[in-house]
Coordinates of C-alpha atoms in Angstrom, one line a residue:
Chain A
M1 CA 0.0 0.0 0.0
E2 CA 1.2 3.5 -0.8
R3 CA 2.6 5.1 2.3
R4 CA 0.5 8.3 2.1
A5 CA -2.7 6.4 1.7
A6 CA -1.7 4.1 4.6
L7 CA -1.1 7.1 6.8
F8 CA -4.5 8.6 5.9
E9 CA -6.2 5.4 6.8
Y10 CA -4.3 5.1 10.0
L11 CA -5.1 8.7 11.1
L12 CA -8.8 8.0 10.4
R13 CA -8.7 5.0 12.7
L14 CA -7.1 7.0 15.5
G15 CA -9.2 10.1 14.9
D16 CA -12.6 8.3 14.4
S17 CA -12.0 6.3 17.6
C18 CA -11.6 9.6 19.5
L19 CA -14.5 11.3 17.8
V20 CA -17.0 8.4 18.4
L21 CA -15.9 7.7 21.9
G22 CA -15.9 11.4 22.8
H23 CA -19.5 11.6 21.5
R24 CA -20.5 8.7 23.6
V25 CA -18.9 10.1 26.8
S26 CA -20.4 13.5 26.1
E27 CA -23.9 11.9 26.2
W28 CA -23.4 11.8 30.0
C29 CA -23.1 15.5 30.4
G30 CA -25.7 16.6 33.0
H31 CA -26.7 13.0 33.8
A32 CA -23.8 11.5 35.7
P33 CA -24.1 9.9 39.2
E34 CA -22.3 12.9 40.8
L35 CA -21.5 16.4 39.9
E36 CA -17.8 15.7 40.0
E37 CA -18.4 13.0 37.3
D38 CA -20.4 15.3 35.1
I39 CA -17.3 17.5 35.1
A40 CA -14.8 14.7 34.7
L41 CA -16.7 13.0 31.9
A42 CA -17.2 16.3 30.0
N43 CA -13.5 16.9 30.3
V44 CA -12.7 13.5 28.9
A45 CA -15.1 14.1 26.0
L46 CA -13.6 17.5 25.4
D47 CA -10.0 16.0 25.3
L48 CA -11.1 13.2 22.9
T49 CA -12.9 15.7 20.6
G50 CA -9.8 17.9 20.6
Q51 CA -7.6 14.9 19.7
A52 CA -10.1 13.9 16.9
D53 CA -9.9 17.5 15.6
M54 CA -6.1 17.3 15.4
L55 CA -6.0 13.8 14.0
L56 CA -8.7 14.3 11.4
G57 CA -7.3 17.7 10.5
Y58 CA -3.9 16.0 9.8
A59 CA -5.6 13.2 7.9
A60 CA -7.3 15.8 5.7
R61 CA -4.0 17.5 4.9
I62 CA -2.4 14.1 4.1
E63 CA -5.3 13.3 1.8
G64 CA -4.9 16.6 0.1
K65 CA -8.3 16.7 -1.5
G66 CA -9.5 19.9 0.0
R67 CA -11.4 18.3 2.9
D68 CA -11.0 19.4 6.5
A69 CA -11.5 17.8 9.9
D70 CA -15.2 18.9 9.9
A71 CA -15.8 17.4 6.5
L72 CA -14.4 14.1 7.6
A73 CA -16.3 14.1 10.9
F74 CA -19.7 15.3 9.6
L75 CA -19.9 14.3 6.0
R76 CA -18.9 10.6 5.9
D77 CA -21.4 7.8 6.3
A78 CA -20.9 4.8 8.7
W79 CA -19.1 2.5 6.3
D80 CA -16.3 5.1 5.8
F81 CA -15.7 5.4 9.6
R82 CA -12.7 3.5 10.9
N83 CA -13.1 3.7 14.6
L84 CA -12.7 0.7 17.0
L85 CA -16.1 -1.1 17.5
L86 CA -15.6 -0.7 21.2
C87 CA -15.9 3.1 20.9
E88 CA -19.3 3.1 19.3
R89 CA -20.9 0.7 21.8
A90 CA -23.8 2.4 23.7
N91 CA -23.1 3.8 27.2
G92 CA -25.2 1.4 29.2
D93 CA -24.8 2.0 32.9
F94 CA -22.0 3.9 34.6
A95 CA -20.0 0.6 35.0
H96 CA -20.2 0.0 31.2
T97 CA -19.1 3.5 30.4
I98 CA -16.2 3.3 32.9
V99 CA -15.0 -0.2 31.8
R100 CA -15.2 0.8 28.1
Q101 CA -13.2 3.9 28.9
F102 CA -10.6 2.0 31.0
L103 CA -9.9 -0.6 28.3
F104 CA -9.6 2.3 25.7
D105 CA -7.5 4.6 27.9
A106 CA -5.0 1.9 28.8
W107 CA -4.6 1.2 25.1
Q108 CA -4.5 4.8 24.0
A109 CA -1.9 5.8 26.7
E110 CA 0.5 3.0 25.5
L111 CA -0.2 3.7 21.9
Y112 CA 0.4 7.4 22.1
A113 CA 3.6 6.9 24.2
A114 CA 4.9 4.8 21.3
L115 CA 3.6 7.2 18.6
A116 CA 5.3 10.1 20.3
R117 CA 8.5 8.5 18.9
S118 CA 7.0 8.2 15.4
T119 CA 9.3 9.1 12.4
D120 CA 6.3 11.2 11.2
A121 CA 6.7 14.5 13.0
G122 CA 3.0 15.5 12.6
L123 CA 1.8 12.3 14.2
A124 CA 4.5 12.4 16.9
G125 CA 3.4 15.9 17.9
I126 CA -0.2 15.0 18.2
A127 CA 0.6 11.9 20.2
A128 CA 3.0 13.7 22.6
K129 CA 0.2 16.1 23.5
G130 CA -2.4 13.4 23.7
V131 CA -0.4 11.0 25.9
K132 CA -0.7 13.3 28.9
E133 CA -4.4 13.5 28.5
A134 CA -4.7 9.7 28.0
Q135 CA -2.7 9.1 31.2
Y136 CA -5.0 11.4 33.1
H137 CA -8.0 9.7 31.7
L138 CA -6.6 6.3 32.6
R139 CA -6.0 7.4 36.1
H140 CA -9.7 8.5 36.3
S141 CA -11.2 5.4 34.7
G142 CA -8.8 3.0 36.4
E143 CA -9.6 4.4 39.9
W144 CA -13.3 4.0 39.1
V145 CA -12.8 0.4 38.0
V146 CA -11.2 -0.4 41.3
R147 CA -13.9 1.5 43.2
L148 CA -16.7 -0.3 41.4
G149 CA -15.0 -3.7 41.5
D150 CA -14.2 -3.5 45.2
G151 CA -17.2 -1.4 46.2
T152 CA -20.5 -3.2 46.8
D153 CA -21.8 -6.6 45.5
E154 CA -24.0 -4.7 43.1
S155 CA -21.2 -2.5 41.7
H156 CA -18.9 -5.5 41.5
A157 CA -21.5 -7.5 39.5
R158 CA -22.1 -4.6 37.2
A159 CA -18.4 -4.0 36.5
Q160 CA -17.8 -7.7 35.8
A161 CA -20.7 -7.8 33.4
A162 CA -19.4 -4.8 31.6
L163 CA -15.9 -6.3 31.4
D164 CA -17.3 -9.6 30.1
E165 CA -19.3 -7.7 27.5
F166 CA -16.5 -5.6 26.2
W167 CA -13.6 -8.0 26.4
P168 CA -14.3 -9.4 22.9
F169 CA -13.9 -5.9 21.5
T170 CA -10.3 -5.6 22.7
G171 CA -8.7 -7.8 20.2
E172 CA -9.3 -5.2 17.5
M173 CA -7.0 -2.7 19.3
F174 CA -3.9 -4.8 18.4
E175 CA -4.6 -6.0 14.9
T176 CA -1.8 -5.5 12.4
D177 CA -3.0 -5.4 8.7
A178 CA -1.4 -4.1 5.5
V179 CA -1.9 -0.5 6.5
A180 CA -0.2 -1.0 9.9
T181 CA 2.6 -3.1 8.3
E182 CA 3.5 -0.4 5.8
L183 CA 3.7 2.2 8.6
I184 CA 5.5 0.0 11.0
A185 CA 8.2 -0.6 8.3
A186 CA 8.6 3.1 8.0
G187 CA 8.8 3.7 11.7
I188 CA 5.6 5.8 11.6
A189 CA 3.4 3.4 13.6
P190 CA 4.7 1.1 16.4
D191 CA 4.8 -2.7 16.5
M192 CA 1.7 -3.6 18.5
T193 CA 3.2 -6.6 20.3
P194 CA 4.9 -4.6 23.1
V195 CA 1.9 -2.2 23.2
E196 CA -0.4 -5.2 23.8
A197 CA 1.9 -6.6 26.5
A198 CA 2.0 -3.2 28.3
W199 CA -1.8 -2.8 28.0
M200 CA -2.3 -6.3 29.5
R201 CA 0.0 -5.5 32.4
T202 CA -2.1 -2.3 33.2
V203 CA -5.3 -4.2 32.8
D204 CA -4.2 -7.1 35.0
D205 CA -2.9 -4.7 37.7
V206 CA -6.2 -2.7 37.9
L207 CA -8.4 -5.8 37.7
A208 CA -6.5 -7.4 40.5
Q209 CA -7.0 -4.3 42.7
A210 CA -10.6 -4.3 41.6
T211 CA -11.1 -8.0 42.5
L212 CA -12.5 -8.5 39.0
A213 CA -11.7 -11.5 36.8
R214 CA -10.1 -11.0 33.4
P215 CA -12.4 -12.8 30.9
K216 CA -10.9 -15.6 28.8
S217 CA -9.7 -14.3 25.4
G218 CA -11.7 -16.3 22.8
W219 CA -13.3 -15.1 19.6
M220 CA -12.7 -11.4 19.1
Q221 CA -14.9 -8.8 17.3
T222 CA -13.3 -7.2 14.3
G223 CA -14.3 -4.9 11.4
G224 CA -14.0 -1.3 12.6
S225 CA -10.9 -0.5 10.6
K226 CA -12.6 -1.8 7.4
G227 CA -15.8 0.1 8.0
R228 CA -17.8 -2.9 9.2
H229 CA -19.6 -1.4 12.1
G230 CA -22.4 -2.4 14.4
E231 CA -25.9 -1.0 14.1
E232 CA -25.4 1.7 16.8
L233 CA -22.9 3.8 14.8
G234 CA -25.5 4.9 12.2
H235 CA -27.7 6.3 14.9
L236 CA -24.8 8.1 16.6
L237 CA -23.8 9.7 13.2
A238 CA -27.5 10.7 12.5
T239 CA -27.4 12.7 15.7
M240 CA -23.9 14.1 15.3
Q241 CA -24.2 15.0 11.7
F242 CA -27.7 16.4 11.7
L243 CA -26.9 20.1 11.3
P244 CA -24.3 19.9 8.5
R245 CA -26.5 17.5 6.6
A246 CA -29.7 19.5 7.1
Y247 CA -28.1 22.8 6.0
P248 CA -25.7 21.9 3.3
G249 CA -22.9 24.4 2.8
A250 CA -23.7 26.5 5.9
K251 CA -20.8 27.6 8.0
W252 CA -21.2 27.5 11.7
Chain B
M1 CA -24.9 32.1 36.1
Y2 CA -28.4 32.8 36.6
T3 CA -29.5 34.1 39.8
Q4 CA -32.8 35.9 39.5
G5 CA -34.8 38.1 41.8
L6 CA -36.4 35.1 43.5
D7 CA -34.6 36.1 46.7
Q8 CA -37.1 38.9 47.2
R9 CA -40.3 37.1 46.7
G10 CA -42.9 36.1 49.2
D11 CA -41.0 35.3 52.3
N12 CA -39.4 37.1 55.1
A13 CA -36.2 35.1 55.6
A14 CA -34.3 38.3 55.6
A15 CA -36.1 39.7 58.6
P16 CA -33.8 39.7 61.6
A17 CA -34.7 36.9 64.0
R18 CA -35.7 38.0 67.4
A19 CA -33.0 35.9 69.1
D20 CA -30.3 38.1 67.6
D21 CA -28.8 40.4 70.2
P22 CA -29.3 44.1 69.3
A23 CA -25.7 45.0 70.2
A24 CA -24.3 42.1 68.1
L25 CA -26.6 43.2 65.2
A26 CA -25.3 46.7 65.4
A27 CA -21.7 45.6 65.5
F28 CA -22.4 43.3 62.5
Q29 CA -24.0 46.2 60.6
A30 CA -21.0 48.4 61.4
R31 CA -18.7 45.9 59.9
I32 CA -20.9 45.7 56.7
D33 CA -20.9 49.5 56.6
R34 CA -17.1 49.5 56.7
E35 CA -17.2 47.2 53.7
E36 CA -15.5 44.4 55.7
K37 CA -16.1 40.9 54.3
I38 CA -18.0 38.5 56.6
E39 CA -16.2 35.1 56.8
P40 CA -17.6 31.7 57.7
N41 CA -16.6 31.7 61.3
D42 CA -17.7 35.2 62.0
W43 CA -20.9 35.8 64.0
M44 CA -23.8 36.7 61.7
P45 CA -27.6 37.2 62.1
Q46 CA -29.8 34.2 61.5
G47 CA -31.6 36.0 58.7
Y48 CA -28.3 36.9 56.9
R49 CA -27.3 33.2 57.0
R50 CA -30.7 32.0 55.8
T51 CA -30.8 34.6 53.0
L52 CA -27.4 33.6 51.8
V53 CA -28.0 29.9 52.0
R54 CA -31.1 30.3 49.9
Q55 CA -29.6 32.6 47.4
I56 CA -26.3 30.7 46.9
S57 CA -28.1 27.3 46.7
Q58 CA -30.6 28.7 44.2
H59 CA -27.7 29.9 42.2
A60 CA -25.9 26.5 42.4
H61 CA -29.1 24.7 41.4
S62 CA -29.5 27.0 38.5
E63 CA -26.0 26.1 37.3
I64 CA -26.8 22.4 37.5
V65 CA -30.2 22.5 35.9
G66 CA -28.7 24.9 33.3
M67 CA -26.5 22.1 32.1
L68 CA -29.5 20.3 30.7
P69 CA -30.8 22.7 28.0
E70 CA -27.3 23.3 26.7
G71 CA -26.2 19.7 27.2
N72 CA -29.1 18.9 24.9
W73 CA -27.0 20.2 21.9
I74 CA -23.6 18.8 22.7
T75 CA -24.0 15.7 20.6
R76 CA -25.4 17.8 17.7
A77 CA -23.0 20.7 17.7
P78 CA -22.4 21.4 14.0
S79 CA -18.5 21.5 14.0
L80 CA -15.8 20.1 16.1
R81 CA -14.8 23.6 17.3
R82 CA -18.4 24.4 18.4
K83 CA -18.6 21.0 20.1
M84 CA -15.5 21.7 22.1
I85 CA -16.7 25.2 23.0
L86 CA -20.0 23.9 24.2
L87 CA -18.5 21.0 26.2
A88 CA -16.1 23.4 27.9
K89 CA -19.0 25.8 28.7
V90 CA -21.2 23.1 30.2
Q91 CA -18.2 21.8 32.1
D92 CA -17.7 25.3 33.5
E93 CA -21.3 25.4 34.7
G94 CA -20.8 22.2 36.6
G95 CA -17.7 23.8 38.1
H96 CA -19.7 26.9 39.1
G97 CA -22.2 24.6 40.7
L98 CA -19.4 23.0 42.7
Y99 CA -17.9 26.3 43.9
L100 CA -21.4 27.6 44.9
Y101 CA -22.4 24.4 46.8
S102 CA -19.0 24.7 48.6
A103 CA -19.7 28.4 49.4
A104 CA -23.1 27.4 50.8
E105 CA -21.5 24.7 52.8
T106 CA -19.4 27.3 54.6
L107 CA -22.8 28.5 56.1
G108 CA -23.4 25.1 57.8
V109 CA -25.6 23.3 55.3
S110 CA -24.5 20.2 53.4
R111 CA -24.6 19.8 49.6
A112 CA -26.6 16.6 50.0
E113 CA -29.3 18.5 51.9
L114 CA -29.4 21.3 49.3
V115 CA -29.6 18.8 46.4
G116 CA -32.3 16.9 48.3
Q117 CA -34.3 20.2 48.3
L118 CA -33.9 20.6 44.6
L119 CA -34.9 17.0 43.9
A120 CA -37.9 17.3 46.2
G121 CA -39.1 20.3 44.2
K122 CA -38.7 22.6 47.2
A123 CA -35.8 24.7 46.0
K124 CA -36.0 27.2 43.2
Y125 CA -33.6 27.7 40.3
S126 CA -33.6 30.3 37.5
S127 CA -36.8 29.7 35.6
I128 CA -35.1 30.6 32.3
F129 CA -34.1 26.9 32.1
N130 CA -37.7 25.8 32.0
Y131 CA -37.7 26.9 28.4
P132 CA -36.5 24.4 25.7
T133 CA -33.5 24.6 23.4
L134 CA -35.2 23.9 20.1
T135 CA -32.5 24.8 17.6
W136 CA -28.8 25.3 17.5
A137 CA -29.3 29.1 17.6
D138 CA -30.7 28.7 21.1
I139 CA -27.2 27.8 22.2
G140 CA -26.0 31.2 20.8
A141 CA -29.0 33.0 22.3
I142 CA -28.4 31.5 25.8
G143 CA -24.8 32.5 25.7
W144 CA -25.5 36.0 24.4
L145 CA -28.7 36.8 26.4
V146 CA -28.9 34.5 29.4
D147 CA -25.2 34.7 30.2
G148 CA -25.3 38.4 29.5
A149 CA -28.2 38.9 31.9
A150 CA -26.5 36.7 34.4
I151 CA -23.4 38.8 34.3
M152 CA -25.4 41.9 34.9
N153 CA -26.9 40.2 38.0
Q154 CA -23.6 38.8 39.2
V155 CA -21.0 41.5 38.8
P156 CA -22.5 43.4 41.8
L157 CA -22.3 40.1 43.7
C158 CA -18.5 40.1 43.4
R159 CA -18.8 42.9 46.1
C160 CA -21.3 41.0 48.2
S161 CA -20.5 41.2 51.9
Y162 CA -20.1 37.5 52.4
G163 CA -16.5 36.6 51.5
P164 CA -16.8 33.1 50.1
Y165 CA -19.7 34.1 47.9
A166 CA -18.0 37.2 46.6
R167 CA -14.8 35.4 45.8
A168 CA -16.7 32.6 44.0
M169 CA -18.5 35.2 42.0
I170 CA -15.3 36.8 40.8
R171 CA -14.1 33.6 39.2
I172 CA -17.6 32.8 37.9
C173 CA -18.1 36.2 36.3
R174 CA -14.8 35.9 34.4
E175 CA -15.9 32.7 32.9
E176 CA -19.5 33.9 32.2
S177 CA -18.2 36.9 30.3
F178 CA -16.2 34.5 28.1
H179 CA -19.3 32.4 27.5
Q180 CA -21.3 35.5 26.7
R181 CA -18.8 36.5 24.0
Q182 CA -18.8 33.0 22.5
G183 CA -22.6 33.1 22.4
Y184 CA -22.6 36.4 20.6
E185 CA -20.0 35.1 18.2
L186 CA -22.2 32.1 17.5
M187 CA -25.2 34.4 16.8
L188 CA -23.1 36.6 14.5
K189 CA -22.0 33.6 12.5
L190 CA -25.7 32.6 12.0
A191 CA -26.8 36.2 11.3
R192 CA -24.1 36.5 8.6
G193 CA -24.9 33.0 7.3
T194 CA -27.5 31.5 5.0
P195 CA -31.1 32.7 5.0
D196 CA -32.0 29.7 7.0
Q197 CA -29.4 30.4 9.6
K198 CA -30.5 34.0 9.9
R199 CA -34.1 32.8 10.3
M200 CA -32.9 30.4 13.0
A201 CA -31.1 33.2 14.8
Q202 CA -34.2 35.5 14.7
N203 CA -36.4 32.7 15.9
A204 CA -34.2 32.1 18.9
L205 CA -34.1 35.8 19.8
D206 CA -37.9 35.9 19.5
R207 CA -38.2 33.1 22.0
W208 CA -35.4 34.0 24.5
W209 CA -35.8 37.8 24.7
W210 CA -38.7 38.1 27.1
P211 CA -37.6 35.3 29.4
S212 CA -34.2 36.9 29.6
L213 CA -35.7 40.2 30.8
M214 CA -37.6 38.2 33.4
M215 CA -34.4 36.8 34.8
F216 CA -33.9 40.0 36.7
G217 CA -37.0 39.2 38.8
P218 CA -40.1 41.3 39.5
S219 CA -40.2 45.0 39.0
D220 CA -39.0 47.1 41.9
R221 CA -42.5 48.4 42.3
D222 CA -43.9 44.9 42.9
S223 CA -41.1 43.2 44.7
V224 CA -41.7 42.5 48.4
H225 CA -38.7 44.6 49.1
S226 CA -35.0 44.2 49.5
S227 CA -34.1 46.9 51.9
Q228 CA -32.6 44.4 54.4
N229 CA -30.6 42.7 51.7
A230 CA -29.4 46.1 50.5
A231 CA -28.4 47.1 54.0
W232 CA -26.5 43.8 54.4
K233 CA -24.9 44.4 51.0
I234 CA -26.1 41.1 49.7
K235 CA -28.1 42.7 46.9
R236 CA -26.5 46.0 45.9
V237 CA -28.4 47.0 42.8
S238 CA -32.2 46.8 42.2
N239 CA -33.9 44.4 39.7
D240 CA -35.1 47.3 37.4
E241 CA -31.7 49.0 37.4
L242 CA -30.0 45.8 36.4
R243 CA -32.7 45.0 33.8
Q244 CA -32.3 48.5 32.2
K245 CA -28.6 48.1 32.1
F246 CA -29.0 44.8 30.3
V247 CA -31.4 46.2 27.8
D248 CA -29.2 49.2 27.1
V249 CA -26.2 47.0 26.4
T250 CA -28.0 44.3 24.5
V251 CA -30.3 46.1 22.1
P252 CA -27.5 47.7 20.0
Q253 CA -25.8 44.3 19.9
G254 CA -29.0 42.8 18.5
H255 CA -29.2 45.6 15.9
F256 CA -25.6 45.0 14.9
L257 CA -26.6 41.4 14.2
G258 CA -29.4 42.7 11.9
L259 CA -32.0 41.1 14.1
T260 CA -35.2 42.6 15.4
F261 CA -36.5 42.4 19.0
P262 CA -40.0 41.0 19.6
D263 CA -41.1 44.2 21.3
P264 CA -43.0 46.8 19.3
D265 CA -42.6 49.3 22.2
L266 CA -38.8 49.1 22.3
K267 CA -37.6 52.6 21.7
L268 CA -34.6 54.8 22.5
D269 CA -35.3 57.6 24.8
E270 CA -33.1 60.4 23.4
G271 CA -33.3 62.3 26.6
T272 CA -32.0 59.6 29.0
G273 CA -30.1 57.5 26.5
H274 CA -32.0 54.4 27.8
W275 CA -33.9 51.9 25.7
N276 CA -37.5 51.7 27.0
H277 CA -39.1 48.3 26.6
G278 CA -42.7 47.3 26.6
P279 CA -44.5 45.6 29.4
I280 CA -43.2 42.2 30.7
D281 CA -45.7 39.4 30.9
W282 CA -45.4 38.8 34.7
A283 CA -48.2 36.3 34.6
E284 CA -46.0 34.1 32.4
F285 CA -43.1 34.6 34.8
N286 CA -45.1 33.7 37.9
R287 CA -46.6 30.7 36.2
V288 CA -43.2 29.3 35.1
V289 CA -41.7 30.0 38.5
A290 CA -44.6 28.2 40.2
G291 CA -43.9 25.1 38.1
D292 CA -46.0 25.4 34.9
G293 CA -43.4 26.1 32.3
Q294 CA -42.8 24.0 29.2
C295 CA -39.8 22.1 30.7
N296 CA -40.2 22.3 34.5
R297 CA -41.3 18.8 34.9
D298 CA -38.7 17.4 32.4
R299 CA -35.8 19.3 34.1
L300 CA -36.7 17.9 37.6
A301 CA -37.3 14.4 36.1
A302 CA -33.9 14.5 34.5
R303 CA -32.2 15.5 37.7
R304 CA -34.1 12.9 39.7
K305 CA -33.3 10.2 37.1
A306 CA -29.6 10.9 37.2
H307 CA -29.6 10.9 41.0
A308 CA -31.6 7.7 41.3
E309 CA -29.6 5.8 38.6
G310 CA -26.4 7.0 40.2
A311 CA -27.3 5.8 43.7
W312 CA -25.5 2.5 43.4
V313 CA -22.4 4.3 42.1
R314 CA -22.3 6.6 45.1
E315 CA -22.9 3.7 47.4
A316 CA -20.0 1.8 45.8
A317 CA -17.7 4.7 46.2
A318 CA -18.6 5.1 49.9
A319 CA -18.2 1.4 50.5
F320 CA -14.8 1.3 48.8
A321 CA -13.7 4.4 50.8
A322 CA -14.8 2.7 54.1
K323 CA -13.0 -0.5 53.2
R324 CA -9.8 1.4 52.5
A325 CA -10.1 3.5 55.6
H326 CA -10.6 0.3 57.6
A327 CA -7.6 -1.3 56.0
R328 CA -5.4 1.7 56.8
A329 CA -6.6 1.7 60.4
A330 CA -5.9 -2.0 60.8
K331 CA -2.5 -1.5 59.4
A332 CA -1.8 1.4 61.7
A333 CA -2.9 -0.7 64.7
E334 CA -0.4 -3.5 63.9

């Protein structure tokens, strides 16, 4: 695969994951269990949207067809999205939201730390900024996983159920296809084997403190990076893209 | 944001309690007159404490309920930049709620108790949030008008005699004025946009103008009175003065947008330099304050739902904290 096209694809994967997960987290705003969590979750959503803006903006420049970050965010349909399937899953209860976030944050913190050393200066710069946010998010979600896991019987059961539900969505985080292979060879993207090992150490450490059991890794969901999404993404996009679609050409 | 003149309506909490010693009252008033700040551990009259608890908690509730109409548009913001601005704004409002609940707590009432009053429907919040956000332009109109009105109300509160409230307001006002400029910039973009966008902006102004004027509370002629609050330097400028100031600042801004105000009587008085507005529909104001507005029930239901669905989370956090505290104590005892 041509390197520029591969980088565009790769940036879409990173940017779309931030955009879609940021959207999901933002749905909590005003409805969280505590005021402190309204603020914290809004902050996470804000950081992820900011990362999406940078990643998609860079993707648009790499593509060089006159699109910008907003055009990529608001004027593509579901099959052109490249986010992890985990990110589009519905919020569910607070345990689902926190466990989904934790699995993602632990991955993103490791990935950004590696990408900060990318040979591509544009990507390295975005990752270097993002890694601080990701570590902060990980501290927040990790502490909540421990609190819920080691809180009450009910919170433990809810956290374990969320973990069991989302575990099959974690395999996709570490897939290496032709796009990734091309970029790994150029030193633009990292080899995912050590990233996965570090992610697993973080997960195991937090789950042990939380008294939660790591689910067995069997069949894993896949398809986000190829645009094969679940049914929920279309509804998310229908909401997110409503205004630019309803008023074509308007500037906001 | 969003205090309104509710503090003057229909009760006499500000009346000095009989139990307060006249000498102590006189000394307290002398401190106020010297513009000294009253701090949490200082002696204060019961009425002063009650008035402040009510006003600060209403203000805090307004911030929290105010997150709902604006939060309604976060997932539909039309660009990434607008989404970030709106997220940051709603997050700021949550932060204002936190400072204000903390300021109220310095007066000896817990946040849980105050939130309980809100959920029970016993506490008031700014009734502007009982109107729905129908279109994207409403986000601009809220920033421009509602935050603009809030700033008018709140700037004098930065000089309020109660120290923790005054200090919270300084920070809050700085953020509100940022929100107000962002709201106006949003309106400007719409007003300079496509015909549909301009129509959307006009429609939002039509719906939000009068409720914004009502935010300042009843006319000075009709308000129960605020002489005690004025003497205590809790409320330093009257409702009508603040409202007039808001109208004078806002009308030229609206004209610059090329929009028209839904008030055929709105007219510049060349002599005074003030914009005179037509009569406010106080029946509507009183009805919405009393609970019969378009969204009153929905707003309370949303807060109750979040609280009820979050109960197991708060219980888990408390249970976890107790376990850890117990473990630390056991370790210390070894």
